[in-house]
Amino acid sequence: MPSGPRILLIAERFPPDLGGLARSGARTAGSLARLDAQVDVLTWTRTLPPGALQSLDAGEVAASARGATLHRLGLFGQTDTSMQHTLDVLDFLHSQRRYQLVWGHYLSPPGFMAVTFAGLAGIPSTVSARGNDVDQAMFPPGDFARLLWTLQRATVLTAASGDLGRKMTMLLGHDPGVEVIPNAVDTTLFRPGPADPALRERLGIQPGELVLGFSGELRHKKGVPFLLSALSEVRKVRPACLLVIGEVRSREQEHLTAFRAEHPEDAARILVTGRLDAPEDVAAHLRLCDVYLQPSLWDGMPNAMLEAMACARVVVASDAGGIPEAIDSGHNGFLVPKALLNHLGQAVIDVLSLSEERRATIGAAARARIEERFQAQAEAAALQRVLDRTIPKASS
């Protein structure tokens, strides 16, 4: 049994929820448990009755969060009711577990709730900026006052990228010593290898057809219009399909319907896998991709892009958020300025015109960058620094 500090991690999304935010929350919980911390996770869900609390022991959580205890709390119809009830539940859990640190995974609402409860309980807190949470709250109709209050009150600030750390420092007007916790990729699962011809056939990829890949939940912030226009542009010169490794957010279906009406032949070459729970299945699909696309409008450090790089895929991405911290354009991938994403299609065509040897060299350099900077040991070292700063006796 772990004998280290008791930590409560509050996460808005957590497996079995989809997306990079859920996966990174599970990975953080599991990594803290491997540092001998006693980790509880509280997450919200609409799959339980409002106000219902369900606790799962360490053997029932996602493999990446192994060692943590998961508490799922049913949401009410109104956010304020849900948050007030959450405080009551946190108080109950704290009375049973006596936490030494509260960790908010994403700035709002988890970060705000973590700082609020920690302040009431008289214990340290840390909040982790993960993606566009800073940008969303900075501008109307975002709640700038709540964002600033959260950043000011947290004991330690962490971020998924240096870019997010710089934004938080700017908002505070001083350097709080933001800890950048790099996303970690399991390079034993996400590795280079030959494409599976049986999988190509099962997905309906046609012989000789190039595969443009995207992984995760397809939604507006990931650059949906630019992905679709790039597919059309590439298909004017080469047979190609767009492989979406994951799902399309429901609100984007209208966008796809409009594209289908205007470009029916191109839309017919959009292949959506649906939900894939096993990382090895995601990796097998990534290995089918000739080019991986990440045209994010806003982002932190996208897990899916790092996984594609670990599979030695050639990545064409925007320069949003922390993406340039992973990609050196022309060396281990290619960047398109986020203000010029209408040129994404031409960038892909240019990449496809490179020799196979050149593309292989770029893919190998992408894999090397993941092995150098985005491994579990780098994440664990950053997490330990957070524990040392918030609970000084945690490392003794």
C-alpha positions as a Markdown table, in Angstrom:
| # | Residue | x | y | z |
|---|---|---|---|---|
| 1 | Met | 0.0 | 0.0 | 0.0 |
| 2 | Pro | 1.2 | 3.5 | -0.8 |
| 3 | Ser | 2.5 | 5.4 | 2.3 |
| 4 | Gly | 3.1 | 8.8 | 0.8 |
| 5 | Pro | 0.9 | 12.0 | 0.9 |
| 6 | Arg | -2.8 | 11.8 | 0.4 |
| 7 | Ile | -3.8 | 13.8 | -2.7 |
| 8 | Leu | -7.2 | 14.6 | -4.1 |
| 9 | Leu | -7.2 | 15.2 | -7.8 |
| 10 | Ile | -10.3 | 17.0 | -9.3 |
| 11 | Ala | -10.9 | 16.4 | -13.0 |
| 12 | Glu | -13.7 | 17.5 | -15.2 |
| 13 | Arg | -13.0 | 14.6 | -17.6 |
| 14 | Phe | -11.6 | 11.2 | -16.7 |
| 15 | Pro | -11.7 | 7.8 | -18.4 |
| 16 | Pro | -14.0 | 6.3 | -19.6 |
| 17 | Asp | -14.5 | 9.9 | -21.0 |
| 18 | Leu | -12.8 | 10.5 | -24.3 |
| 19 | Gly | -10.1 | 13.0 | -25.2 |
| 20 | Gly | -6.6 | 14.1 | -24.3 |
| 21 | Leu | -7.8 | 15.9 | -21.1 |
| 22 | Ala | -9.3 | 12.7 | -19.7 |
| 23 | Arg | -6.2 | 10.7 | -20.7 |
| 24 | Ser | -3.8 | 13.2 | -19.2 |
| 25 | Gly | -5.8 | 13.3 | -16.0 |
| 26 | Ala | -5.6 | 9.5 | -15.7 |
| 27 | Arg | -1.9 | 9.6 | -16.4 |
| 28 | Thr | -1.3 | 12.2 | -13.8 |
| 29 | Ala | -3.2 | 10.2 | -11.2 |
| 30 | Gly | -1.3 | 7.0 | -12.0 |
| 31 | Ser | 2.1 | 8.8 | -12.0 |
| 32 | Leu | 1.4 | 10.3 | -8.6 |
| 33 | Ala | 0.4 | 6.9 | -7.3 |
| 34 | Arg | 3.7 | 5.5 | -8.6 |
| 35 | Leu | 5.4 | 8.2 | -6.6 |
| 36 | Asp | 3.9 | 6.5 | -3.6 |
| 37 | Ala | 1.1 | 9.0 | -3.1 |
| 38 | Gln | -2.3 | 7.9 | -2.0 |
| 39 | Val | -4.5 | 9.4 | -4.8 |
| 40 | Asp | -8.2 | 10.0 | -4.9 |
| 41 | Val | -9.8 | 11.3 | -8.0 |
| 42 | Leu | -13.2 | 13.2 | -8.1 |
| 43 | Thr | -14.8 | 13.6 | -11.5 |
| 44 | Trp | -18.3 | 14.7 | -12.6 |
| 45 | Thr | -20.6 | 12.6 | -14.8 |
| 46 | Arg | -24.1 | 12.7 | -16.3 |
| 47 | Thr | -24.3 | 8.9 | -16.2 |
| 48 | Leu | -25.3 | 8.9 | -12.5 |
| 49 | Pro | -28.4 | 10.4 | -10.9 |
| 50 | Pro | -27.8 | 14.1 | -9.8 |
| 51 | Gly | -25.8 | 14.2 | -6.6 |
| 52 | Ala | -25.1 | 10.5 | -6.5 |
| 53 | Leu | -21.5 | 9.5 | -5.5 |
| 54 | Gln | -20.0 | 6.3 | -6.8 |
| 55 | Ser | -16.5 | 5.2 | -5.6 |
| 56 | Leu | -14.4 | 2.7 | -7.5 |
| 57 | Asp | -11.4 | 1.1 | -6.0 |
| 58 | Ala | -7.9 | 1.0 | -7.5 |
| 59 | Gly | -8.6 | -2.2 | -9.5 |
| 60 | Glu | -11.6 | -0.7 | -11.3 |
| 61 | Val | -10.0 | 2.5 | -12.8 |
| 62 | Ala | -8.3 | 2.9 | -16.2 |
| 63 | Ala | -5.0 | 1.1 | -16.5 |
| 64 | Ser | -3.1 | 4.4 | -16.9 |
| 65 | Ala | -4.5 | 5.6 | -13.5 |
| 66 | Arg | -3.8 | 2.3 | -11.7 |
| 67 | Gly | -3.3 | 2.8 | -8.0 |
| 68 | Ala | -5.8 | 5.7 | -7.7 |
| 69 | Thr | -9.3 | 5.5 | -6.2 |
| 70 | Leu | -12.0 | 7.1 | -8.4 |
| 71 | His | -15.1 | 8.9 | -7.1 |
| 72 | Arg | -17.7 | 9.8 | -9.7 |
| 73 | Leu | -20.3 | 12.5 | -8.9 |
| 74 | Gly | -23.6 | 12.9 | -10.7 |
| 75 | Leu | -24.2 | 16.4 | -12.0 |
| 76 | Phe | -27.3 | 18.5 | -11.4 |
| 77 | Gly | -29.0 | 20.4 | -14.2 |
| 78 | Gln | -27.6 | 23.7 | -12.9 |
| 79 | Thr | -23.9 | 24.4 | -12.6 |
| 80 | Asp | -24.1 | 26.3 | -9.3 |
| 81 | Thr | -26.1 | 23.5 | -7.7 |
| 82 | Ser | -23.5 | 21.0 | -8.8 |
| 83 | Met | -20.6 | 23.0 | -7.5 |
| 84 | Gln | -22.2 | 23.7 | -4.1 |
| 85 | His | -23.0 | 20.0 | -3.8 |
| 86 | Thr | -19.4 | 19.2 | -4.8 |
| 87 | Leu | -18.1 | 21.2 | -1.9 |
| 88 | Asp | -20.2 | 19.1 | 0.5 |
| 89 | Val | -18.9 | 15.9 | -1.1 |
| 90 | Leu | -15.3 | 17.2 | -0.9 |
| 91 | Asp | -15.8 | 18.0 | 2.8 |
| 92 | Phe | -17.1 | 14.5 | 3.4 |
| 93 | Leu | -14.2 | 12.8 | 1.5 |
| 94 | His | -11.7 | 15.0 | 3.4 |
| 95 | Ser | -13.2 | 14.0 | 6.7 |
| 96 | Gln | -12.6 | 10.3 | 5.8 |
| 97 | Arg | -9.2 | 10.7 | 4.0 |
| 98 | Arg | -7.5 | 13.8 | 5.4 |
| 99 | Tyr | -5.9 | 15.1 | 2.2 |
| 100 | Gln | -2.6 | 17.0 | 2.2 |
| 101 | Leu | -3.0 | 18.4 | -1.3 |
| 102 | Val | -5.8 | 19.2 | -3.7 |
| 103 | Trp | -5.0 | 19.2 | -7.4 |
| 104 | Gly | -7.2 | 20.8 | -10.0 |
| 105 | His | -6.7 | 19.2 | -13.4 |
| 106 | Tyr | -7.8 | 22.1 | -15.8 |
| 107 | Leu | -8.4 | 25.6 | -14.6 |
| 108 | Ser | -12.2 | 25.7 | -14.6 |
| 109 | Pro | -14.1 | 24.3 | -12.9 |
| 110 | Pro | -11.6 | 21.8 | -11.4 |
| 111 | Gly | -8.9 | 24.3 | -10.6 |
| 112 | Phe | -11.4 | 26.8 | -9.1 |
| 113 | Met | -13.0 | 24.0 | -7.0 |
| 114 | Ala | -9.5 | 22.8 | -5.9 |
| 115 | Val | -8.4 | 26.2 | -4.7 |
| 116 | Thr | -11.7 | 27.0 | -3.1 |
| 117 | Phe | -11.9 | 23.7 | -1.1 |
| 118 | Ala | -8.2 | 23.8 | -0.2 |
| 119 | Gly | -8.6 | 27.3 | 1.1 |
| 120 | Leu | -11.6 | 26.2 | 3.3 |
| 121 | Ala | -9.7 | 23.1 | 4.5 |
| 122 | Gly | -6.4 | 25.0 | 5.1 |
| 123 | Ile | -4.3 | 22.7 | 2.9 |
| 124 | Pro | -2.2 | 23.5 | -0.2 |
| 125 | Ser | -3.5 | 23.4 | -3.7 |
| 126 | Thr | -2.1 | 23.2 | -7.2 |
| 127 | Val | -3.9 | 23.8 | -10.5 |
| 128 | Ser | -2.9 | 22.5 | -14.0 |
| 129 | Ala | -3.5 | 24.5 | -17.2 |
| 130 | Arg | -3.9 | 21.9 | -19.9 |
| 131 | Gly | -5.2 | 23.4 | -23.2 |
| 132 | Asn | -7.2 | 26.5 | -24.1 |
| 133 | Asp | -8.5 | 26.9 | -20.5 |
| 134 | Val | -6.5 | 30.1 | -20.0 |
| 135 | Asp | -7.6 | 31.6 | -23.3 |
| 136 | Gln | -11.3 | 30.7 | -22.8 |
| 137 | Ala | -11.5 | 32.4 | -19.4 |
| 138 | Met | -9.4 | 35.5 | -20.5 |
| 139 | Phe | -11.9 | 36.8 | -23.0 |
| 140 | Pro | -15.7 | 37.4 | -22.9 |
| 141 | Pro | -17.8 | 35.6 | -22.1 |
| 142 | Gly | -15.1 | 33.9 | -20.0 |
| 143 | Asp | -14.8 | 34.7 | -16.3 |
| 144 | Phe | -11.5 | 36.6 | -16.1 |
| 145 | Ala | -12.0 | 37.4 | -12.4 |
| 146 | Arg | -12.5 | 33.8 | -11.5 |
| 147 | Leu | -9.4 | 32.8 | -13.6 |
| 148 | Leu | -7.2 | 35.4 | -11.9 |
| 149 | Trp | -8.5 | 34.5 | -8.5 |
| 150 | Thr | -7.7 | 30.9 | -9.1 |
| 151 | Leu | -4.1 | 31.6 | -10.3 |
| 152 | Gln | -3.5 | 34.0 | -7.4 |
| 153 | Arg | -4.7 | 31.5 | -4.7 |
| 154 | Ala | -3.1 | 28.3 | -5.9 |
| 155 | Thr | 0.0 | 27.2 | -3.9 |
| 156 | Val | 1.8 | 26.0 | -7.1 |
| 157 | Leu | 0.8 | 26.4 | -10.7 |
| 158 | Thr | 1.5 | 23.8 | -13.3 |
| 159 | Ala | 1.0 | 23.7 | -17.1 |
| 160 | Ala | 1.2 | 21.3 | -20.0 |
| 161 | Ser | 3.5 | 23.6 | -22.0 |
| 162 | Gly | 5.8 | 26.5 | -21.6 |
| 163 | Asp | 3.4 | 28.6 | -23.6 |
| 164 | Leu | 0.6 | 28.2 | -21.0 |
| 165 | Gly | 3.1 | 29.0 | -18.3 |
| 166 | Arg | 4.1 | 32.2 | -19.9 |
| 167 | Lys | 0.4 | 33.2 | -20.2 |
| 168 | Met | -0.2 | 32.6 | -16.6 |
| 169 | Thr | 2.9 | 34.6 | -15.6 |
| 170 | Met | 1.7 | 37.5 | -17.8 |
| 171 | Leu | -1.7 | 37.5 | -16.1 |
| 172 | Leu | -0.3 | 37.5 | -12.6 |
| 173 | Gly | 2.3 | 40.2 | -13.4 |
| 174 | His | 5.1 | 38.2 | -11.7 |
| 175 | Asp | 6.8 | 34.9 | -12.2 |
| 176 | Pro | 5.2 | 32.3 | -9.9 |
| 177 | Gly | 7.5 | 29.5 | -11.0 |
| 178 | Val | 5.1 | 27.6 | -13.1 |
| 179 | Glu | 6.1 | 23.9 | -13.3 |
| 180 | Val | 5.8 | 22.6 | -16.8 |
| 181 | Ile | 4.7 | 18.9 | -16.7 |
| 182 | Pro | 5.4 | 17.4 | -20.1 |
| 183 | Asn | 2.8 | 14.9 | -21.4 |
| 184 | Ala | 4.3 | 11.4 | -21.4 |
| 185 | Val | 3.9 | 8.9 | -24.2 |
| 186 | Asp | 4.2 | 5.2 | -23.8 |
| 187 | Thr | 6.8 | 4.6 | -26.5 |
| 188 | Thr | 6.5 | 0.8 | -26.2 |
| 189 | Leu | 2.9 | 1.0 | -27.4 |
| 190 | Phe | 3.2 | 4.0 | -29.7 |
| 191 | Arg | 6.1 | 2.9 | -31.9 |
| 192 | Pro | 7.0 | 2.8 | -35.6 |
| 193 | Gly | 6.1 | -0.2 | -37.7 |
| 194 | Pro | 4.5 | -1.3 | -40.9 |
| 195 | Ala | 0.9 | -0.5 | -41.7 |
| 196 | Asp | -1.5 | -3.4 | -41.2 |
| 197 | Pro | -3.0 | -4.2 | -44.7 |
| 198 | Ala | -5.9 | -6.0 | -43.1 |
| 199 | Leu | -6.8 | -3.0 | -41.1 |
| 200 | Arg | -6.6 | -0.8 | -44.2 |
| 201 | Glu | -9.0 | -3.0 | -46.0 |
| 202 | Arg | -11.4 | -3.3 | -43.0 |
| 203 | Leu | -11.6 | 0.5 | -42.8 |
| 204 | Gly | -12.3 | 0.8 | -46.5 |
| 205 | Ile | -9.0 | 2.6 | -47.5 |
| 206 | Gln | -8.7 | 2.1 | -51.2 |
| 207 | Pro | -5.5 | 0.7 | -52.9 |
| 208 | Gly | -3.1 | 3.4 | -53.6 |
| 209 | Glu | -5.0 | 5.9 | -51.5 |
| 210 | Leu | -3.0 | 8.3 | -49.2 |
| 211 | Val | -4.1 | 8.5 | -45.6 |
| 212 | Leu | -4.4 | 11.9 | -43.9 |
| 213 | Gly | -4.8 | 11.2 | -40.2 |
| 214 | Phe | -6.4 | 12.9 | -37.2 |
| 215 | Ser | -6.7 | 11.4 | -33.7 |
| 216 | Gly | -9.0 | 12.3 | -30.9 |
| 217 | Glu | -12.4 | 14.1 | -30.7 |
| 218 | Leu | -12.9 | 16.1 | -33.9 |
| 219 | Arg | -14.2 | 19.6 | -32.8 |
| 220 | His | -13.9 | 23.2 | -33.7 |
| 221 | Lys | -10.8 | 24.0 | -31.7 |
| 222 | Lys | -8.9 | 21.2 | -33.6 |
| 223 | Gly | -9.4 | 23.0 | -36.9 |
| 224 | Val | -12.3 | 21.1 | -38.5 |
| 225 | Pro | -12.8 | 23.5 | -41.5 |
| 226 | Phe | -9.1 | 23.3 | -42.3 |
| 227 | Leu | -9.0 | 19.5 | -42.2 |
| 228 | Leu | -11.9 | 19.3 | -44.6 |
| 229 | Ser | -10.5 | 21.9 | -47.0 |
| 230 | Ala | -7.1 | 20.2 | -46.9 |
| 231 | Leu | -8.7 | 16.9 | -47.9 |
| 232 | Ser | -10.4 | 18.5 | -50.9 |
| 233 | Glu | -7.2 | 20.2 | -52.0 |
| 234 | Val | -5.1 | 17.1 | -51.7 |
| 235 | Arg | -7.7 | 15.0 | -53.6 |
| 236 | Lys | -7.4 | 17.3 | -56.6 |
| 237 | Val | -3.8 | 16.0 | -57.1 |
| 238 | Arg | -3.7 | 12.6 | -55.3 |
| 239 | Pro | -6.2 | 9.9 | -54.2 |
| 240 | Ala | -6.6 | 10.5 | -50.5 |
| 241 | Cys | -8.8 | 9.9 | -47.5 |
| 242 | Leu | -9.1 | 11.5 | -44.1 |
| 243 | Leu | -9.0 | 9.0 | -41.3 |
| 244 | Val | -10.5 | 10.3 | -38.0 |
| 245 | Ile | -9.2 | 8.0 | -35.3 |
| 246 | Gly | -11.9 | 8.7 | -32.7 |
| 247 | Glu | -15.2 | 10.4 | -32.8 |
| 248 | Val | -16.8 | 13.6 | -34.2 |
| 249 | Arg | -18.3 | 15.9 | -31.5 |
| 250 | Ser | -22.1 | 16.1 | -32.1 |
| 251 | Arg | -22.1 | 19.9 | -32.6 |
| 252 | Glu | -19.7 | 19.4 | -35.6 |
| 253 | Gln | -22.0 | 17.1 | -37.4 |
| 254 | Glu | -23.8 | 20.1 | -39.0 |
| 255 | His | -20.5 | 21.2 | -40.4 |
| 256 | Leu | -19.8 | 17.8 | -41.9 |
| 257 | Thr | -23.4 | 17.7 | -43.3 |
| 258 | Ala | -22.7 | 21.1 | -45.1 |
| 259 | Phe | -19.4 | 19.8 | -46.4 |
| 260 | Arg | -21.1 | 16.6 | -47.6 |
| 261 | Ala | -23.7 | 18.6 | -49.6 |
| 262 | Glu | -21.0 | 20.7 | -51.2 |
| 263 | His | -18.3 | 18.1 | -51.7 |
| 264 | Pro | -20.0 | 14.7 | -51.8 |
| 265 | Glu | -17.1 | 12.8 | -53.3 |
| 266 | Asp | -14.6 | 14.2 | -50.8 |
| 267 | Ala | -16.9 | 13.6 | -47.9 |
| 268 | Ala | -17.3 | 10.0 | -48.9 |
| 269 | Arg | -13.6 | 9.6 | -48.2 |
| 270 | Ile | -13.9 | 10.7 | -44.6 |
| 271 | Leu | -13.4 | 7.5 | -42.5 |
| 272 | Val | -14.4 | 7.7 | -38.8 |
| 273 | Thr | -13.3 | 4.8 | -36.6 |
| 274 | Gly | -15.5 | 5.6 | -33.6 |
| 275 | Arg | -14.3 | 5.2 | -30.1 |
| 276 | Leu | -11.1 | 3.2 | -29.6 |
| 277 | Asp | -10.4 | 2.5 | -26.0 |
| 278 | Ala | -7.2 | 0.4 | -26.3 |
| 279 | Pro | -4.0 | 2.5 | -26.9 |
| 280 | Glu | -2.5 | -0.3 | -29.0 |
| 281 | Asp | -5.5 | 0.0 | -31.4 |
| 282 | Val | -5.0 | 3.8 | -31.6 |
| 283 | Ala | -1.3 | 3.1 | -32.4 |
| 284 | Ala | -2.2 | 0.6 | -35.1 |
| 285 | His | -4.4 | 3.2 | -36.8 |
| 286 | Leu | -1.8 | 5.9 | -36.5 |
| 287 | Arg | 0.7 | 3.7 | -38.4 |
| 288 | Leu | -1.7 | 3.7 | -41.3 |
| 289 | Cys | -1.3 | 7.5 | -41.7 |
| 290 | Asp | 1.0 | 8.9 | -44.4 |
| 291 | Val | 0.7 | 12.4 | -42.9 |
| 292 | Tyr | -0.8 | 13.3 | -39.5 |
| 293 | Leu | -2.6 | 16.6 | -39.2 |
| 294 | Gln | -3.0 | 18.8 | -36.1 |
| 295 | Pro | -4.4 | 22.2 | -37.3 |
| 296 | Ser | -5.4 | 23.3 | -33.9 |
| 297 | Leu | -6.7 | 26.9 | -33.4 |
| 298 | Trp | -5.9 | 26.7 | -29.7 |
| 299 | Asp | -4.1 | 23.9 | -27.8 |
| 300 | Gly | -1.8 | 23.0 | -24.9 |
| 301 | Met | 0.3 | 20.1 | -25.9 |
| 302 | Pro | -1.9 | 17.6 | -27.8 |
| 303 | Asn | -1.4 | 14.0 | -26.7 |
| 304 | Ala | -2.6 | 12.7 | -30.0 |
| 305 | Met | 0.1 | 14.6 | -31.9 |
| 306 | Leu | 2.8 | 13.3 | -29.6 |
| 307 | Glu | 1.6 | 9.8 | -30.1 |
| 308 | Ala | 1.7 | 10.2 | -33.8 |
| 309 | Met | 5.3 | 11.5 | -33.5 |
| 310 | Ala | 6.2 | 8.5 | -31.4 |
| 311 | Cys | 4.9 | 6.3 | -34.3 |
| 312 | Ala | 7.3 | 8.2 | -36.5 |
| 313 | Arg | 4.5 | 9.8 | -38.5 |
| 314 | Val | 5.2 | 13.0 | -40.5 |
| 315 | Val | 3.1 | 15.7 | -38.7 |
| 316 | Val | 1.8 | 18.9 | -40.2 |
| 317 | Ala | 0.5 | 21.1 | -37.4 |
| 318 | Ser | -0.4 | 24.6 | -36.6 |
| 319 | Asp | 1.9 | 26.7 | -34.3 |
| 320 | Ala | -0.9 | 26.9 | -31.6 |
| 321 | Gly | 0.0 | 26.8 | -27.9 |
| 322 | Gly | 2.9 | 24.5 | -27.0 |
| 323 | Ile | 3.0 | 22.7 | -30.4 |
| 324 | Pro | 6.3 | 24.5 | -31.4 |
| 325 | Glu | 7.9 | 23.1 | -28.2 |
| 326 | Ala | 7.6 | 19.7 | -29.8 |
| 327 | Ile | 8.0 | 20.4 | -33.5 |
| 328 | Asp | 11.0 | 22.1 | -35.1 |
| 329 | Ser | 9.6 | 22.8 | -38.5 |
| 330 | Gly | 11.4 | 21.1 | -41.3 |
| 331 | His | 13.4 | 18.9 | -38.9 |
| 332 | Asn | 10.9 | 16.6 | -37.1 |
| 333 | Gly | 7.6 | 17.9 | -38.6 |
| 334 | Phe | 6.1 | 20.9 | -40.2 |
| 335 | Leu | 4.3 | 24.0 | -38.8 |
| 336 | Val | 1.7 | 26.2 | -40.5 |
| 337 | Pro | 1.0 | 29.5 | -38.8 |
| 338 | Lys | -2.4 | 29.3 | -37.2 |
| 339 | Ala | -3.4 | 32.5 | -38.9 |
| 340 | Leu | -2.6 | 30.9 | -42.3 |
| 341 | Leu | -4.3 | 27.5 | -41.9 |
| 342 | Asn | -6.1 | 28.0 | -45.2 |
| 343 | His | -2.7 | 26.9 | -46.7 |
| 344 | Leu | -2.8 | 23.5 | -44.8 |
| 345 | Gly | -3.7 | 21.6 | -48.0 |
| 346 | Gln | -0.8 | 23.0 | -49.9 |
| 347 | Ala | 1.5 | 22.2 | -47.0 |
| 348 | Val | 0.4 | 18.6 | -47.1 |
| 349 | Ile | 0.9 | 18.5 | -50.9 |
| 350 | Asp | 4.4 | 19.8 | -50.4 |
| 351 | Val | 5.1 | 17.2 | -47.8 |
| 352 | Leu | 3.8 | 14.4 | -50.0 |
| 353 | Ser | 6.1 | 15.6 | -52.8 |
| 354 | Leu | 9.2 | 14.9 | -50.6 |
| 355 | Ser | 11.1 | 11.7 | -51.2 |
| 356 | Glu | 10.3 | 8.6 | -49.1 |
| 357 | Glu | 13.8 | 8.8 | -47.6 |
| 358 | Arg | 13.2 | 12.4 | -46.6 |
| 359 | Arg | 9.9 | 11.6 | -45.0 |
| 360 | Ala | 11.4 | 8.7 | -43.2 |
| 361 | Thr | 14.2 | 10.9 | -41.8 |
| 362 | Ile | 11.6 | 13.4 | -40.5 |
| 363 | Gly | 9.6 | 10.6 | -38.9 |
| 364 | Ala | 12.6 | 9.2 | -37.2 |
| 365 | Ala | 13.5 | 12.7 | -35.8 |
| 366 | Ala | 9.9 | 13.0 | -34.5 |
| 367 | Arg | 10.3 | 9.7 | -32.7 |
| 368 | Ala | 13.6 | 10.9 | -31.3 |
| 369 | Arg | 12.0 | 14.1 | -29.9 |
| 370 | Ile | 9.4 | 12.1 | -28.0 |
| 371 | Glu | 12.1 | 9.8 | -26.6 |
| 372 | Glu | 14.1 | 12.8 | -25.5 |
| 373 | Arg | 11.4 | 15.0 | -23.9 |
| 374 | Phe | 8.1 | 13.3 | -23.5 |
| 375 | Gln | 8.8 | 10.2 | -21.5 |
| 376 | Ala | 7.5 | 9.0 | -18.1 |
| 377 | Gln | 10.6 | 9.9 | -16.2 |
| 378 | Ala | 10.4 | 13.6 | -17.3 |
| 379 | Glu | 6.8 | 13.7 | -16.2 |
| 380 | Ala | 7.6 | 12.0 | -12.9 |
| 381 | Ala | 10.4 | 14.4 | -12.1 |
| 382 | Ala | 8.1 | 17.4 | -12.7 |
| 383 | Leu | 5.4 | 15.9 | -10.5 |
| 384 | Gln | 7.9 | 15.3 | -7.7 |
| 385 | Arg | 9.0 | 18.9 | -7.8 |
| 386 | Val | 5.3 | 19.9 | -7.3 |
| 387 | Leu | 5.1 | 17.6 | -4.3 |
| 388 | Asp | 8.3 | 19.0 | -2.9 |
| 389 | Arg | 7.0 | 22.6 | -3.2 |
| 390 | Thr | 3.5 | 21.9 | -1.8 |
| 391 | Ile | 4.2 | 19.2 | 0.8 |
| 392 | Pro | 7.8 | 19.7 | 1.7 |
| 393 | Lys | 7.9 | 16.4 | 3.7 |
| 394 | Ala | 6.6 | 14.4 | 0.8 |
| 395 | Ser | 10.1 | 13.5 | -0.4 |
| 396 | Ser | 11.6 | 12.8 | 3.0 |
